[in-house]
Amino acid sequence: MEKNLRFWGVRGSFPAGHSKIASHTSCVELEINPDHSVFFDLGTGIHRATRDRTFKKVTVCLSHFHWDHIQGLPFMNGLYESAPEIEIVSGFGDALERLSVLFDERFHPVPADFLKERIRFRFLETGQAYDLGEGLRVSLAPLNHPGISFAFRVQGEMSNLVYATDSDYEPVTVESEKLLRQAENVIMDSQFLVGDSLMKAHYGHSSFKHTIDVAARLRIRHCLLFHFDPQYSDEELFLLEAQAQDYVRETYGTEGPKVILAREDVPLKVTL
């Protein structure tokens, strides 16, 4: 079955107002049906994604709690109302406690007391699958990243989608390798051009070159480059995409993954 995929935030670290294609921090929407969407992460893009829209249910697959992946939650449309139903799925048993920091009165005027009643928190263990409806199931696995980040795989009857950002993939964990291997569409961390990645080797993020090497080794078919350095201009992002595609062609030929740059506000169709 065909589903709509849309990128509402593709930057890492902090928003970049100067960009036409990559302004907000991490937020990706997979539409299950007109009443139910799955959002991967809660960066600043979640505000735009939920503004002027009505849902019956919102499921959030939350990779981890670094600021650029949660900073949009207090500004999510519908959060302070009775609808929609909101569920957060993560690999952290203390997700409520972690998110409550955002609503501390020192930082935000609305207290966190309502979160426990307003949001259902679902803890997933590695290898466990959760039913999203319409024959789709989601599972997760840990990625190598400071503080740990989790990758998510949505599996349908025909194909799959993997969200696997915030990692330098050094190494690829045993669990995440299983999740990623031979995946059809994978959203992967490509924060840096190669030169910058050498200077920021311990930031927990990857260059497009290393991401492509991992994708090729694991026989990933389509690689969507994601989570870009907020200081890159649009011209530098287009350069990153061009260099990535050249690298695939020169290194792997027709056997390599198909690579494109994740762009905000450009809807895609994925088969699941």
Short mmCIF file of C-alpha atoms in Angstrom, two decimals:
data_model
loop_
_atom_site.label_atom_id
_atom_site.label_comp_id
_atom_site.label_asym_id
_atom_site.label_seq_id
_atom_site.Cartn_x
_atom_site.Cartn_y
_atom_site.Cartn_z
CA MET A 1 0.00 0.00 0.00
CA GLU A 2 1.15 3.53 -0.76
CA LYS A 3 1.56 6.08 2.04
CA ASN A 4 2.44 9.76 2.18
CA LEU A 5 5.81 10.74 3.67
CA ARG A 6 6.63 14.36 4.41
CA PHE A 7 9.63 16.09 5.95
CA TRP A 8 8.70 18.98 8.27
CA GLY A 9 12.17 19.40 9.76
CA VAL A 10 15.48 18.10 8.41
CA ARG A 11 18.11 20.13 10.29
CA GLY A 12 20.20 19.05 13.23
CA SER A 13 21.06 21.06 16.36
CA PHE A 14 19.00 24.23 15.79
CA PRO A 15 16.69 25.76 13.14
CA ALA A 16 18.08 27.60 10.14
CA GLY A 17 15.84 30.45 9.05
CA HIS A 18 17.93 31.24 5.99
CA SER A 19 16.95 28.08 4.10
CA LYS A 20 14.16 27.38 1.62
CA ILE A 21 14.48 23.60 1.86
CA ALA A 22 15.78 22.88 5.37
CA SER A 23 14.65 25.32 8.06
CA HIS A 24 13.46 23.24 11.03
CA THR A 25 14.78 20.56 13.34
CA SER A 26 13.87 16.90 13.07
CA CYS A 27 10.28 15.99 12.33
CA VAL A 28 9.06 13.51 9.69
CA GLU A 29 5.43 12.52 9.06
CA LEU A 30 4.17 9.17 7.80
CA GLU A 31 0.44 9.36 7.16
CA ILE A 32 -1.27 6.13 8.18
CA ASN A 33 -4.68 7.42 7.11
CA PRO A 34 -6.36 10.86 7.00
CA ASP A 35 -7.11 10.68 10.75
CA HIS A 36 -3.85 9.16 12.01
CA SER A 37 -0.24 10.17 11.39
CA VAL A 38 3.05 8.89 12.77
CA PHE A 39 5.66 11.56 13.48
CA PHE A 40 9.30 10.67 13.89
CA ASP A 41 10.63 13.12 16.49
CA LEU A 42 9.39 16.42 17.88
CA GLY A 43 11.76 19.07 16.59
CA THR A 44 10.52 22.53 15.65
CA GLY A 45 8.92 21.07 12.53
CA ILE A 46 6.08 19.56 14.62
CA HIS A 47 4.49 23.00 15.02
CA ARG A 48 4.16 23.47 11.28
CA ALA A 49 3.12 19.87 10.80
CA THR A 50 0.14 20.14 13.16
CA ARG A 51 -0.86 23.77 12.55
CA ASP A 52 -4.33 24.18 11.02
CA ARG A 53 -4.80 20.41 10.84
CA THR A 54 -7.09 18.03 12.70
CA PHE A 55 -6.16 14.48 13.70
CA LYS A 56 -7.97 11.81 15.66
CA LYS A 57 -4.68 10.16 16.62
CA VAL A 58 -1.03 11.15 16.60
CA THR A 59 1.71 8.58 17.23
CA VAL A 60 5.21 9.88 17.91
CA CYS A 61 8.22 7.60 17.48
CA LEU A 62 10.78 9.44 19.60
CA SER A 63 14.40 8.57 18.86
CA HIS A 64 15.98 10.34 21.86
CA PHE A 65 15.84 13.48 23.98
CA HIS A 66 18.48 15.83 22.66
CA TRP A 67 16.95 19.29 22.30
CA ASP A 68 16.64 19.34 18.53
CA HIS A 69 14.40 16.27 18.68
CA ILE A 70 11.99 17.44 21.39
CA GLN A 71 12.01 21.26 21.36
CA GLY A 72 8.81 21.50 19.32
CA LEU A 73 6.57 19.54 21.72
CA PRO A 74 5.37 22.53 23.82
CA PHE A 75 4.19 24.18 20.59
CA MET A 76 2.43 21.17 19.06
CA ASN A 77 -1.09 22.05 17.95
CA GLY A 78 -3.70 20.17 19.99
CA LEU A 79 -1.41 19.37 22.91
CA TYR A 80 -3.41 21.54 25.33
CA GLU A 81 -6.79 20.33 24.06
CA SER A 82 -8.72 17.09 24.53
CA ALA A 83 -8.01 15.90 20.98
CA PRO A 84 -6.22 14.34 19.23
CA GLU A 85 -5.22 11.17 21.04
CA ILE A 86 -1.43 11.36 21.45
CA GLU A 87 0.88 8.41 22.01
CA ILE A 88 4.67 8.53 22.31
CA VAL A 89 6.58 5.35 21.50
CA SER A 90 10.22 5.12 22.56
CA GLY A 91 12.95 2.87 23.86
CA PHE A 92 13.14 4.85 27.13
CA GLY A 93 11.17 3.80 30.19
CA ASP A 94 11.44 7.28 31.72
CA ALA A 95 10.16 9.27 28.71
CA LEU A 96 7.60 11.19 30.78
CA GLU A 97 10.23 12.31 33.26
CA ARG A 98 12.60 13.41 30.50
CA LEU A 99 9.98 15.40 28.60
CA SER A 100 8.69 17.06 31.77
CA VAL A 101 11.88 19.13 31.84
CA LEU A 102 10.53 21.08 28.87
CA PHE A 103 7.60 22.23 30.97
CA ASP A 104 9.54 23.24 34.07
CA GLU A 105 8.25 26.68 35.08
CA ARG A 106 11.77 28.05 34.78
CA PHE A 107 11.62 27.42 31.04
CA HIS A 108 7.94 27.29 30.06
CA PRO A 109 4.76 28.92 31.42
CA VAL A 110 2.56 25.80 31.22
CA PRO A 111 3.41 23.20 33.90
CA ALA A 112 3.99 19.54 33.08
CA ASP A 113 1.23 18.21 35.34
CA PHE A 114 -1.09 17.48 32.41
CA LEU A 115 1.37 15.33 30.44
CA LYS A 116 0.67 12.08 32.28
CA GLU A 117 -3.04 12.32 31.54
CA ARG A 118 -2.75 13.88 28.09
CA ILE A 119 -0.15 11.58 26.51
CA ARG A 120 0.05 7.80 26.51
CA PHE A 121 3.66 6.64 26.81
CA ARG A 122 4.57 3.27 25.32
CA PHE A 123 7.95 1.69 26.05
CA LEU A 124 9.27 -0.70 23.40
CA GLU A 125 12.09 -3.12 23.98
CA THR A 126 14.51 -3.92 21.18
CA GLY A 127 12.99 -6.63 19.00
CA GLN A 128 9.46 -5.96 20.18
CA ALA A 129 6.92 -4.84 17.55
CA TYR A 130 3.93 -2.54 18.02
CA ASP A 131 0.86 -2.44 15.79
CA LEU A 132 0.26 0.98 14.20
CA GLY A 133 -2.86 -0.14 12.36
CA GLU A 134 -3.58 -0.97 8.72
CA GLY A 135 -1.12 -3.85 8.78
CA LEU A 136 1.86 -1.71 9.80
CA ARG A 137 4.12 -2.61 12.71
CA VAL A 138 6.96 -0.59 14.22
CA SER A 139 10.06 -1.90 15.98
CA LEU A 140 13.25 -0.22 17.21
CA ALA A 141 16.93 -0.78 17.83
CA PRO A 142 19.68 1.30 19.51
CA LEU A 143 22.10 3.42 17.48
CA ASN A 144 25.58 4.50 18.46
CA HIS A 145 25.09 8.10 19.69
CA PRO A 146 25.94 9.97 22.91
CA GLY A 147 23.12 9.14 25.33
CA ILE A 148 21.75 6.55 22.86
CA SER A 149 19.36 7.14 19.99
CA PHE A 150 16.92 4.60 18.60
CA ALA A 151 16.16 3.72 14.99
CA PHE A 152 12.59 2.78 14.03
CA ARG A 153 11.46 0.40 11.30
CA VAL A 154 7.87 0.49 10.04
CA GLN A 155 7.12 -2.79 8.32
CA GLY A 156 4.19 -3.37 6.01
CA GLU A 157 3.09 -6.35 3.95
CA MET A 158 5.02 -5.18 0.88
CA SER A 159 7.93 -3.07 2.11
CA ASN A 160 9.35 -0.92 4.90
CA LEU A 161 10.55 2.49 6.03
CA VAL A 162 13.39 3.07 8.50
CA TYR A 163 14.15 6.26 10.44
CA ALA A 164 17.74 5.98 11.65
CA THR A 165 19.20 9.38 12.46
CA ASP A 166 21.66 10.70 15.01
CA SER A 167 24.50 8.26 14.73
CA ASP A 168 27.99 8.15 13.31
CA TYR A 169 27.33 4.45 12.56
CA GLU A 170 30.68 3.65 14.19
CA PRO A 171 29.92 0.93 14.85
CA VAL A 172 26.51 -0.11 13.58
CA THR A 173 25.09 -2.02 16.54
CA VAL A 174 24.11 -5.65 16.02
CA GLU A 175 20.48 -4.79 16.68
CA SER A 176 20.37 -1.82 14.33
CA GLU A 177 22.17 -3.75 11.58
CA LYS A 178 19.33 -6.25 11.65
CA LEU A 179 16.83 -3.39 11.47
CA LEU A 180 18.61 -1.70 8.56
CA ARG A 181 19.69 -4.64 6.44
CA GLN A 182 18.04 -4.72 3.00
CA ALA A 183 15.61 -1.97 3.97
CA GLU A 184 13.77 -0.24 1.14
CA ASN A 185 13.72 3.41 2.29
CA VAL A 186 16.02 4.64 5.06
CA ILE A 187 16.26 8.17 6.50
CA MET A 188 19.90 8.44 7.63
CA ASP A 189 22.12 10.92 9.42
CA SER A 190 24.24 12.94 6.98
CA GLN A 191 25.00 16.01 9.04
CA PHE A 192 28.40 16.81 7.57
CA LEU A 193 30.35 17.25 4.42
CA VAL A 194 33.41 15.00 4.58
CA GLY A 195 35.87 17.69 5.72
CA ASP A 196 33.65 18.86 8.55
CA SER A 197 33.08 15.31 9.77
CA LEU A 198 36.82 14.91 10.34
CA MET A 199 36.87 17.98 12.59
CA LYS A 200 33.74 16.87 14.48
CA ALA A 201 34.44 13.18 14.78
CA HIS A 202 33.03 12.82 18.29
CA TYR A 203 29.72 14.66 17.78
CA GLY A 204 27.77 11.45 17.17
CA HIS A 205 26.88 12.29 13.57
CA SER A 206 27.96 11.07 10.15
CA SER A 207 29.22 12.40 6.84
CA PHE A 208 27.29 11.53 3.71
CA LYS A 209 30.22 9.38 2.57
CA HIS A 210 30.23 7.13 5.60
CA THR A 211 26.43 6.93 5.58
CA ILE A 212 26.53 5.74 1.97
CA ASP A 213 29.20 3.15 2.79
CA VAL A 214 26.97 1.76 5.54
CA ALA A 215 23.92 1.82 3.27
CA ALA A 216 25.80 -0.01 0.52
CA ARG A 217 27.15 -2.65 2.88
CA LEU A 218 23.70 -3.33 4.30
CA ARG A 219 22.08 -3.39 0.85
CA ILE A 220 19.75 -0.48 1.55
CA ARG A 221 17.90 0.50 -1.64
CA HIS A 222 16.97 4.14 -1.09
CA CYS A 223 18.88 6.44 1.26
CA LEU A 224 17.35 9.78 2.23
CA LEU A 225 20.07 12.07 3.59
CA PHE A 226 18.89 13.91 6.72
CA HIS A 227 19.80 15.95 9.83
CA PHE A 228 21.98 18.62 8.25
CA ASP A 229 24.38 21.03 9.92
CA PRO A 230 22.33 24.19 10.61
CA GLN A 231 25.12 26.41 9.33
CA TYR A 232 25.04 24.98 5.81
CA SER A 233 23.49 27.18 3.15
CA ASP A 234 21.12 25.75 0.54
CA GLU A 235 24.00 25.85 -1.93
CA GLU A 236 26.11 23.72 0.42
CA LEU A 237 23.24 21.26 0.84
CA PHE A 238 22.87 20.92 -2.92
CA LEU A 239 26.64 20.35 -3.05
CA LEU A 240 26.32 17.66 -0.39
CA GLU A 241 23.65 15.91 -2.47
CA ALA A 242 25.67 16.16 -5.69
CA GLN A 243 28.84 14.86 -4.02
CA ALA A 244 26.87 12.01 -2.44
CA GLN A 245 25.39 10.94 -5.77
CA ASP A 246 28.79 11.19 -7.45
CA TYR A 247 30.33 9.08 -4.70
CA VAL A 248 27.70 6.34 -5.16
CA ARG A 249 28.20 6.32 -8.92
CA GLU A 250 32.00 6.25 -8.74
CA THR A 251 32.30 3.78 -5.86
CA TYR A 252 29.35 1.41 -6.20
CA GLY A 253 27.95 1.98 -9.68
CA THR A 254 24.49 0.50 -10.18
CA GLU A 255 24.89 -1.67 -7.07
CA GLY A 256 24.83 1.32 -4.70
CA PRO A 257 21.82 2.86 -2.98
CA LYS A 258 19.76 5.56 -4.66
CA VAL A 259 20.51 8.76 -2.72
CA ILE A 260 18.50 11.97 -2.41
CA LEU A 261 18.47 14.94 -0.06
CA ALA A 262 15.52 15.09 2.33
CA ARG A 263 13.72 18.38 1.64
CA GLU A 264 11.07 20.08 3.71
CA ASP A 265 7.63 20.51 2.14
CA VAL A 266 8.32 18.04 -0.68
CA PRO A 267 5.89 15.12 -0.17
CA LEU A 268 6.97 11.63 -1.20
CA LYS A 269 5.11 8.36 -1.71
CA VAL A 270 6.39 5.19 -0.07
CA THR A 271 5.11 1.66 -0.50
CA LEU A 272 4.64 -0.31 2.71
#
